[in-house]
PDB file of C-alpha atoms in Angstrom:
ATOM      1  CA  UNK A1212     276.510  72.418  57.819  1.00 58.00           C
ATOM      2  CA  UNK A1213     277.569  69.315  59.095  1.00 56.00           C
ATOM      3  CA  UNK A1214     274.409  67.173  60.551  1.00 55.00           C
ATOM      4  CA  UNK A1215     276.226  66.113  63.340  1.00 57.00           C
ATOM      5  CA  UNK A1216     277.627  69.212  64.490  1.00 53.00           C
ATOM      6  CA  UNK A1217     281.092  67.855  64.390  1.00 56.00           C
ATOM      7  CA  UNK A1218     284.671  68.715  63.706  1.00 63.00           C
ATOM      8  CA  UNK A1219     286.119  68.215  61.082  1.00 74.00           C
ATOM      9  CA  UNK A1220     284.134  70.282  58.924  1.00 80.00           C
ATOM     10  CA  UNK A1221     285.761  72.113  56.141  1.00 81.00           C
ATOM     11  CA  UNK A1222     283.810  74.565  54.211  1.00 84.00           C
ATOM     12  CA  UNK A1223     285.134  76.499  50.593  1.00 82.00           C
ATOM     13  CA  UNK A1224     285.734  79.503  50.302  1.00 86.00           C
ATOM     14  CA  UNK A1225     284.536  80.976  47.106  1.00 81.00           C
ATOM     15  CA  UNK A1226     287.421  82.721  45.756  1.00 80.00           C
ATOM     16  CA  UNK A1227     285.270  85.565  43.743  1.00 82.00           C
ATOM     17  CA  UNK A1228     283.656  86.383  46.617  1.00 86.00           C
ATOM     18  CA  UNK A1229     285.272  85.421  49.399  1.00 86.00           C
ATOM     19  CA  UNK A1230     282.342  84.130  51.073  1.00 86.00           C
ATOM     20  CA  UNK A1231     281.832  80.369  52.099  1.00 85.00           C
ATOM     21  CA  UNK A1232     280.089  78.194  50.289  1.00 77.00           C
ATOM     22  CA  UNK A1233     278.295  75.765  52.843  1.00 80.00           C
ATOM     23  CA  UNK A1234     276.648  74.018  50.039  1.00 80.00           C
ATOM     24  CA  UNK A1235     279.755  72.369  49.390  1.00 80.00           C
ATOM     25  CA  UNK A1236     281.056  71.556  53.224  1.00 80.00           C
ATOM     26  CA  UNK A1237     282.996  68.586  54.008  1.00 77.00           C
ATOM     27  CA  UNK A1238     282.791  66.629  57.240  1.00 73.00           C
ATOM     28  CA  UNK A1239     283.984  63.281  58.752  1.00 75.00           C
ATOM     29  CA  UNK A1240     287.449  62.816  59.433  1.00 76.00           C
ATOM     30  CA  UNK A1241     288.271  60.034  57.045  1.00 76.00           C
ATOM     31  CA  UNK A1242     286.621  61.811  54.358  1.00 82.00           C
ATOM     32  CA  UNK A1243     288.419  65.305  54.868  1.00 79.00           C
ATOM     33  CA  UNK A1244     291.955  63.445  54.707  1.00 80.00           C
ATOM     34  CA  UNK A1245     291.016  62.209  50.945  1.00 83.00           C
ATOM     35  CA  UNK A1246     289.607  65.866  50.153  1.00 82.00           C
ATOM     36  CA  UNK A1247     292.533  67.485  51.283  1.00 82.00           C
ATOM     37  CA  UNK A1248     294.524  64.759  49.093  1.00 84.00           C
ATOM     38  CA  UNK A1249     292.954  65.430  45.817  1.00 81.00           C
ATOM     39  CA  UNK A1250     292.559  69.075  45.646  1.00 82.00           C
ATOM     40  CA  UNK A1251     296.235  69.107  47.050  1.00 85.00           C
ATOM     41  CA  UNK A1252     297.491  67.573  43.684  1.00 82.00           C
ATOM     42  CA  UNK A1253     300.175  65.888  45.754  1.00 84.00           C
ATOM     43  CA  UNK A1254     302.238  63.634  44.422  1.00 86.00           C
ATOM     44  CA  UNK A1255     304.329  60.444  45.622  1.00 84.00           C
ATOM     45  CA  UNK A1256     305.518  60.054  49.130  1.00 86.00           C
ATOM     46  CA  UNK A1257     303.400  63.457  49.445  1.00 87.00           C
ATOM     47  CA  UNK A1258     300.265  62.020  48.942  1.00 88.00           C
ATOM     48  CA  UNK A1259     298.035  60.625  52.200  1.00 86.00           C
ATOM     49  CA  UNK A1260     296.001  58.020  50.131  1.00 88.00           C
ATOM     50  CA  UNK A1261     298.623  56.251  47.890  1.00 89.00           C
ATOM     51  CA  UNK A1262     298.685  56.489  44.169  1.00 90.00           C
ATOM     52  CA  UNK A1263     298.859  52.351  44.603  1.00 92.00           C
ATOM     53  CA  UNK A1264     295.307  51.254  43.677  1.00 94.00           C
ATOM     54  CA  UNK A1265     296.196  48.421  45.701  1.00 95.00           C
ATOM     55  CA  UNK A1266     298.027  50.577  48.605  1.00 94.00           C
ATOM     56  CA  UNK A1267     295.129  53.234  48.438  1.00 92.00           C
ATOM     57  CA  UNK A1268     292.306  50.619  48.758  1.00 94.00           C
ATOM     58  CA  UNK A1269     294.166  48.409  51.724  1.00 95.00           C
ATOM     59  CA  UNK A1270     294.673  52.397  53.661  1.00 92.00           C
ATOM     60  CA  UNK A1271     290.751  52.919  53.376  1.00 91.00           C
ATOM     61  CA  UNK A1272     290.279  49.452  55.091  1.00 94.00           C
ATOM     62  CA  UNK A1273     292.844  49.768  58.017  1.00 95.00           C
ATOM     63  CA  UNK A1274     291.620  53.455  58.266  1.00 93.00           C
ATOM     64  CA  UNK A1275     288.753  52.273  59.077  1.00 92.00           C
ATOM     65  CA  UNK A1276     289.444  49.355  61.145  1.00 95.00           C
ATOM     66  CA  UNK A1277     291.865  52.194  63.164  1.00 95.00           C
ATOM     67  CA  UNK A1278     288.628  54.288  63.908  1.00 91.00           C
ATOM     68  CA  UNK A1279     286.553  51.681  65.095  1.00 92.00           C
ATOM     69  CA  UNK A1280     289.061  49.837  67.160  1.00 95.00           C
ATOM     70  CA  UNK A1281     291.719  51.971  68.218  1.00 95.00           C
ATOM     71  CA  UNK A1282     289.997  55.143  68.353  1.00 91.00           C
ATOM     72  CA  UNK A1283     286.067  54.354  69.631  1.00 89.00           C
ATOM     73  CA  UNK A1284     287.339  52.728  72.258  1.00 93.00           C
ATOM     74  CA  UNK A1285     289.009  55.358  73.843  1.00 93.00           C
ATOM     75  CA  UNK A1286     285.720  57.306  75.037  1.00 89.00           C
ATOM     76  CA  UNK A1287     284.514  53.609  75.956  1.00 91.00           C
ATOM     77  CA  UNK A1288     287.372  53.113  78.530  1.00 94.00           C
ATOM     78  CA  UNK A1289     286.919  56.900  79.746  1.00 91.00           C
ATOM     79  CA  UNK A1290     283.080  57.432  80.028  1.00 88.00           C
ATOM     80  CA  UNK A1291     281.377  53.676  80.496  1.00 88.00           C
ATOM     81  CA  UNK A1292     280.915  53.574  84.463  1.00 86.00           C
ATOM     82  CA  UNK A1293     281.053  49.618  85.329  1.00 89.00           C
ATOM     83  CA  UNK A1294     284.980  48.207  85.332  1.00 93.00           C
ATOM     84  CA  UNK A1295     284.072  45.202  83.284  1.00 95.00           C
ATOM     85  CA  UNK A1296     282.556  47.717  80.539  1.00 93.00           C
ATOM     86  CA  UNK A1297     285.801  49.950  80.587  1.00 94.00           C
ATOM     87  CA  UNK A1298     287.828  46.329  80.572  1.00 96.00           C
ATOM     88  CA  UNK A1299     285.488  45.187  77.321  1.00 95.00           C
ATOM     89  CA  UNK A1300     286.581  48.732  75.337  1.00 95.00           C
ATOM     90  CA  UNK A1301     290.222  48.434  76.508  1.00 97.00           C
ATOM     91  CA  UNK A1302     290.644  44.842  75.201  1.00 97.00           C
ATOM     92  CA  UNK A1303     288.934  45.723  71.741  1.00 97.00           C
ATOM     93  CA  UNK A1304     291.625  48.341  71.636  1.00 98.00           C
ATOM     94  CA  UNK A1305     294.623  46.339  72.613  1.00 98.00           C
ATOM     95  CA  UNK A1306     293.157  43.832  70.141  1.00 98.00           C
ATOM     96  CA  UNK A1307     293.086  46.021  67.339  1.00 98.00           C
ATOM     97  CA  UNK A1308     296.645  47.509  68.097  1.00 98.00           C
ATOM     98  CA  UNK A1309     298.129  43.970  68.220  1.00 98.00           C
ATOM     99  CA  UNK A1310     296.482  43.834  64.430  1.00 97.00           C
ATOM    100  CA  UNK A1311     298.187  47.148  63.666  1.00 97.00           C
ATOM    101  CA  UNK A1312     301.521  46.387  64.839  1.00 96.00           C
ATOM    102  CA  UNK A1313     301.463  42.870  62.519  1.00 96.00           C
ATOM    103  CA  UNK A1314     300.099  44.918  59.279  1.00 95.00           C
ATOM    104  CA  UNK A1315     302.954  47.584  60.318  1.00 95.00           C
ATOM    105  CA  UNK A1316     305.758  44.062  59.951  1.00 93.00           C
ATOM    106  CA  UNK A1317     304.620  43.694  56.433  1.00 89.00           C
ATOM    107  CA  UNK A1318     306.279  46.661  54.911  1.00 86.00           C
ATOM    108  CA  UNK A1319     308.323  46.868  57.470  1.00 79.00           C
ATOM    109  CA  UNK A1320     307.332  50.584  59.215  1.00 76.00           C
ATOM    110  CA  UNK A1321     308.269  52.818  60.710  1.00 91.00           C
ATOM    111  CA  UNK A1322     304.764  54.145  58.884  1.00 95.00           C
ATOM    112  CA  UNK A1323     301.978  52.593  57.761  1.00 96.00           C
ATOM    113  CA  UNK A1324     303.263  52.766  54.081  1.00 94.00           C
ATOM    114  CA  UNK A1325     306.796  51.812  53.160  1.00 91.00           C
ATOM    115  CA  UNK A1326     309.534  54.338  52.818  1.00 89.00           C
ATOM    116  CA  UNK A1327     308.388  56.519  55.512  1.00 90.00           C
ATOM    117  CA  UNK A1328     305.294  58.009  53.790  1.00 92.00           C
ATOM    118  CA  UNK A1329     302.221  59.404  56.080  1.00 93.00           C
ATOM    119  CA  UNK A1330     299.122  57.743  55.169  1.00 94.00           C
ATOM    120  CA  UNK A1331     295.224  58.354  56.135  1.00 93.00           C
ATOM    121  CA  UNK A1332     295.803  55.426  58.259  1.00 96.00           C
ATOM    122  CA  UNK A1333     298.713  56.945  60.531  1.00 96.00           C
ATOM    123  CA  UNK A1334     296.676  60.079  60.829  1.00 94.00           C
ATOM    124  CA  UNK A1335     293.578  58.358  61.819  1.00 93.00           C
ATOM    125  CA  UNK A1336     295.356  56.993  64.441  1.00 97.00           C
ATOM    126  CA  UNK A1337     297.636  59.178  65.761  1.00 97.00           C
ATOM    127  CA  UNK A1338     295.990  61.689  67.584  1.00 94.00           C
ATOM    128  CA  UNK A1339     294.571  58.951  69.701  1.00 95.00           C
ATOM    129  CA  UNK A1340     297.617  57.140  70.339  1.00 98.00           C
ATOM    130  CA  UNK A1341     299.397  60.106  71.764  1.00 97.00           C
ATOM    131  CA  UNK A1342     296.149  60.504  74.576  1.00 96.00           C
ATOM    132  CA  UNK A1343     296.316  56.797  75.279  1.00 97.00           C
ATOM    133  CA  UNK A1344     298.560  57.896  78.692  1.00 97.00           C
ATOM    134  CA  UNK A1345     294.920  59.402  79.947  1.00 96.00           C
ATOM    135  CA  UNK A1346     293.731  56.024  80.793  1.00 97.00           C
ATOM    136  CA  UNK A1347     296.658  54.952  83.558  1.00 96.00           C
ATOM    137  CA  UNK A1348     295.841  58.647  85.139  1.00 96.00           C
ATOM    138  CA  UNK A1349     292.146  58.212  85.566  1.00 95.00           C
ATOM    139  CA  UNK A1350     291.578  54.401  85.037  1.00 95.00           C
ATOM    140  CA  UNK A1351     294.813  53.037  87.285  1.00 95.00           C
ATOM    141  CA  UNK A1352     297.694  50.467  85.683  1.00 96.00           C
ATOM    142  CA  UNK A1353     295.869  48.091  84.824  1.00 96.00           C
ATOM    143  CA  UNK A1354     294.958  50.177  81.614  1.00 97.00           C
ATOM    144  CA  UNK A1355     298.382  51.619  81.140  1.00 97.00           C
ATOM    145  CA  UNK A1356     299.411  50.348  77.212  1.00 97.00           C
ATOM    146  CA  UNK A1357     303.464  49.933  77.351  1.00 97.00           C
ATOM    147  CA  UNK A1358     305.806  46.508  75.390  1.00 97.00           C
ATOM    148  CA  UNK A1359     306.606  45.490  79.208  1.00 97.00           C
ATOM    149  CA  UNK A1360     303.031  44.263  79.198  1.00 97.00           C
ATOM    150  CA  UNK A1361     302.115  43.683  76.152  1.00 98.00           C
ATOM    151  CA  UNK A1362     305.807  42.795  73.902  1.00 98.00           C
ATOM    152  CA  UNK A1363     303.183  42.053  71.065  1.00 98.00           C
ATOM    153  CA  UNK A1364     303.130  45.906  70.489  1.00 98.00           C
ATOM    154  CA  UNK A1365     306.746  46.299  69.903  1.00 97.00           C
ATOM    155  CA  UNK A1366     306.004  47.255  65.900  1.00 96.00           C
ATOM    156  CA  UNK A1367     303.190  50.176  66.860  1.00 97.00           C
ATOM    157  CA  UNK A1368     305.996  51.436  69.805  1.00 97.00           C
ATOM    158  CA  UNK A1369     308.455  51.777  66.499  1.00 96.00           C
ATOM    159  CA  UNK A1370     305.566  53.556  65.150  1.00 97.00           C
ATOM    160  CA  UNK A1371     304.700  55.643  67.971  1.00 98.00           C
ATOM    161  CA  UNK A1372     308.177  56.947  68.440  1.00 97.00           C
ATOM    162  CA  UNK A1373     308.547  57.941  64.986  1.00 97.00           C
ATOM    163  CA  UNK A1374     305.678  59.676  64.092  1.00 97.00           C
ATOM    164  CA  UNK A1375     305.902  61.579  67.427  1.00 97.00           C
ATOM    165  CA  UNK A1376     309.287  63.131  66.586  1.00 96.00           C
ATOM    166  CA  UNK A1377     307.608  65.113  63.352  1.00 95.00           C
ATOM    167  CA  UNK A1378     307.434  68.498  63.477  1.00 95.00           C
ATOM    168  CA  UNK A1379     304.224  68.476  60.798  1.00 92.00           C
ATOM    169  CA  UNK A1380     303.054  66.518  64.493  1.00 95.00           C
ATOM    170  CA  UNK A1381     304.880  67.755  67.405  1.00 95.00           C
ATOM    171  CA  UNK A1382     303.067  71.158  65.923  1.00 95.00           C
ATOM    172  CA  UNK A1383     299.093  69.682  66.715  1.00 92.00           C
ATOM    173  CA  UNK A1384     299.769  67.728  69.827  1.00 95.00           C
ATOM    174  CA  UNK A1385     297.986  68.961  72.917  1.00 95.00           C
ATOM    175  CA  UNK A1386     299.864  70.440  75.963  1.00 96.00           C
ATOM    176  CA  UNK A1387     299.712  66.762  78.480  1.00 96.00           C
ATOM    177  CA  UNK A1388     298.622  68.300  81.355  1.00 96.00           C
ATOM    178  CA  UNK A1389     296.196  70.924  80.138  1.00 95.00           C
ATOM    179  CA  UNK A1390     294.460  68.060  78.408  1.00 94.00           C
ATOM    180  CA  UNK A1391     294.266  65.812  81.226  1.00 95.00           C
ATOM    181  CA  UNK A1392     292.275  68.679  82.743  1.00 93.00           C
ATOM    182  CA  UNK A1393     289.991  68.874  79.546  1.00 90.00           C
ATOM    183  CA  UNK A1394     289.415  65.090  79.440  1.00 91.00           C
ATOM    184  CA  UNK A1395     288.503  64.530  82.681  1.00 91.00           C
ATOM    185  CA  UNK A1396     285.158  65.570  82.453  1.00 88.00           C
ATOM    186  CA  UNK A1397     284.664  62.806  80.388  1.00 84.00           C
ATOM    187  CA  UNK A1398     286.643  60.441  83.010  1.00 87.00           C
ATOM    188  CA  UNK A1399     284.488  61.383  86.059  1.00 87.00           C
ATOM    189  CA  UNK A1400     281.064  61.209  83.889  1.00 75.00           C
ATOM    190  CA  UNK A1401     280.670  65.081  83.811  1.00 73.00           C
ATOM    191  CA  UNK A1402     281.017  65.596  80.202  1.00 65.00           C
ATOM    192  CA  UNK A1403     277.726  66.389  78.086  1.00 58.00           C
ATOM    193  CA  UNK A1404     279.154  66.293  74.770  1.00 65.00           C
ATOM    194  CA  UNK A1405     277.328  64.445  72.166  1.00 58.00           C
ATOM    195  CA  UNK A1406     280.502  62.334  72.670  1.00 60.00           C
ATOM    196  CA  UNK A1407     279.812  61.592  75.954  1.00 55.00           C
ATOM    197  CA  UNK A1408     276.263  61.614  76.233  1.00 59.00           C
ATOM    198  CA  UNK A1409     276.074  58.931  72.935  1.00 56.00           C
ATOM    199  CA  UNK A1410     278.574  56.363  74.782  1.00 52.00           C
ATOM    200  CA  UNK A1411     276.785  56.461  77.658  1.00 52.00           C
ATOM    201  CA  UNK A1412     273.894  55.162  75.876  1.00 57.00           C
ATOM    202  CA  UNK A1413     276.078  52.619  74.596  1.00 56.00           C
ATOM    203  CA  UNK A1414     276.627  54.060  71.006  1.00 50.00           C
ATOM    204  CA  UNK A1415     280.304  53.021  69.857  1.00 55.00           C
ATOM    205  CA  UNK A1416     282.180  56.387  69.478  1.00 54.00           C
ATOM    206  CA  UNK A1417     282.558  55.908  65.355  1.00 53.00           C
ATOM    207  CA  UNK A1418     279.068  54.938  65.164  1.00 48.00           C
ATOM    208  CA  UNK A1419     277.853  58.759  66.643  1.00 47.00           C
ATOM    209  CA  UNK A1420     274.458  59.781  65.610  1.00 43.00           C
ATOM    210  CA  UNK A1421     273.209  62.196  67.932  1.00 37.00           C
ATOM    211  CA  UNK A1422     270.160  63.746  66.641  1.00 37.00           C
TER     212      UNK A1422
END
């Protein structure tokens, strides 16, 4: 169904039937958010892509920028096995939250859109930004992520603490401790995911092509 063998993968239900209809499954992460948008019918502040053509197209961009900096990263800092490797990953990510937290100034937060709306970009990147406290456990302080050491991030902290406080969130987060367990397969080198096993090859996380 999905060539990767990945999640998300969202497959229709045929409503006559009741069967599903893998002929018409969805997959990539991204792509599932602007599904789930248009069949929704959502409208305004509702909506994940804005109605904005402008707004819409400049989510799609940081969306993307979000997976690729903020995001790959993450299983680059966890599974890559030489310090100055992990080091590399971790500065792409603190680079690309720095970029975040000035794009965040220019509507002025606490979300990616004004007014409070939820975009594709806050959802690509929340999940990820909630694990981030993995790397100080297995990877020391040096790759702890906090305003004391980097003030630069003040803007994405605003973010952080709102979008952590909704209960459409709070309900998908991941006990802490539970996960540390899960993840740290992937911290001691353990982990054969098709994650795992494409980073160590040095395939960016976002870039996963496993076949």
């Amino acid at each position: 169904v999905n060539p990767s063998a990945l999640v998300p993968t969202l497959i229709p239900i045929n409503s006559d039937t009741g069967k599903s209809d893998e002929s018409k499954a969805v997959y990539e992460s991204l792509v599932t958010i602007d599904f789930i948008d248009q069949i929704s019918n959502a409208k305004g502040k509702d909506r994940l892509v804005s109605e904005d053509p402008y707004e819409a197209a400049r989510c799609r961009v940081w969306a993307d920028k979000v997976n690729r900096d903020m995001c790959s990263p993450y299983y680059g800092i966890l599974v890559r096995k030489e310090d100055s490797e992990r080091k590399e990953h971790f500065d792409t990510l603190i680079k690309g939250l720095t970029s975040f937290s000035q794009e965040l100034e220019k509507t002025g937060g606490p979300t990616f859109l004004a007014d409070g709306q939820l975009s594709n970009v806050d959802l690509a990147l929340i999940p990820w930004a909630y694990r981030y406290y993995v790397f100080e456990h297995y990877r020391g302080e040096e790759y702890a992520i906090s305003t004391d050491r980097f003030p630069q991030l003040e803007p994405y902290q605003r973010w952080y603490d709102h979008v952590m406080e909704i209960d459409s969130v709070k309900r998908t987060l991941p006990d802490k401790e539970k996960y540390l367990i899960h993840i740290g397969k992937y911290a001691d080198s353990s982990a054969r995911s098709k994650v795992a096993n494409a980073v160590r090859r040095g395939v960016a996380a976002h870039e996963l092509d496993d076949e």
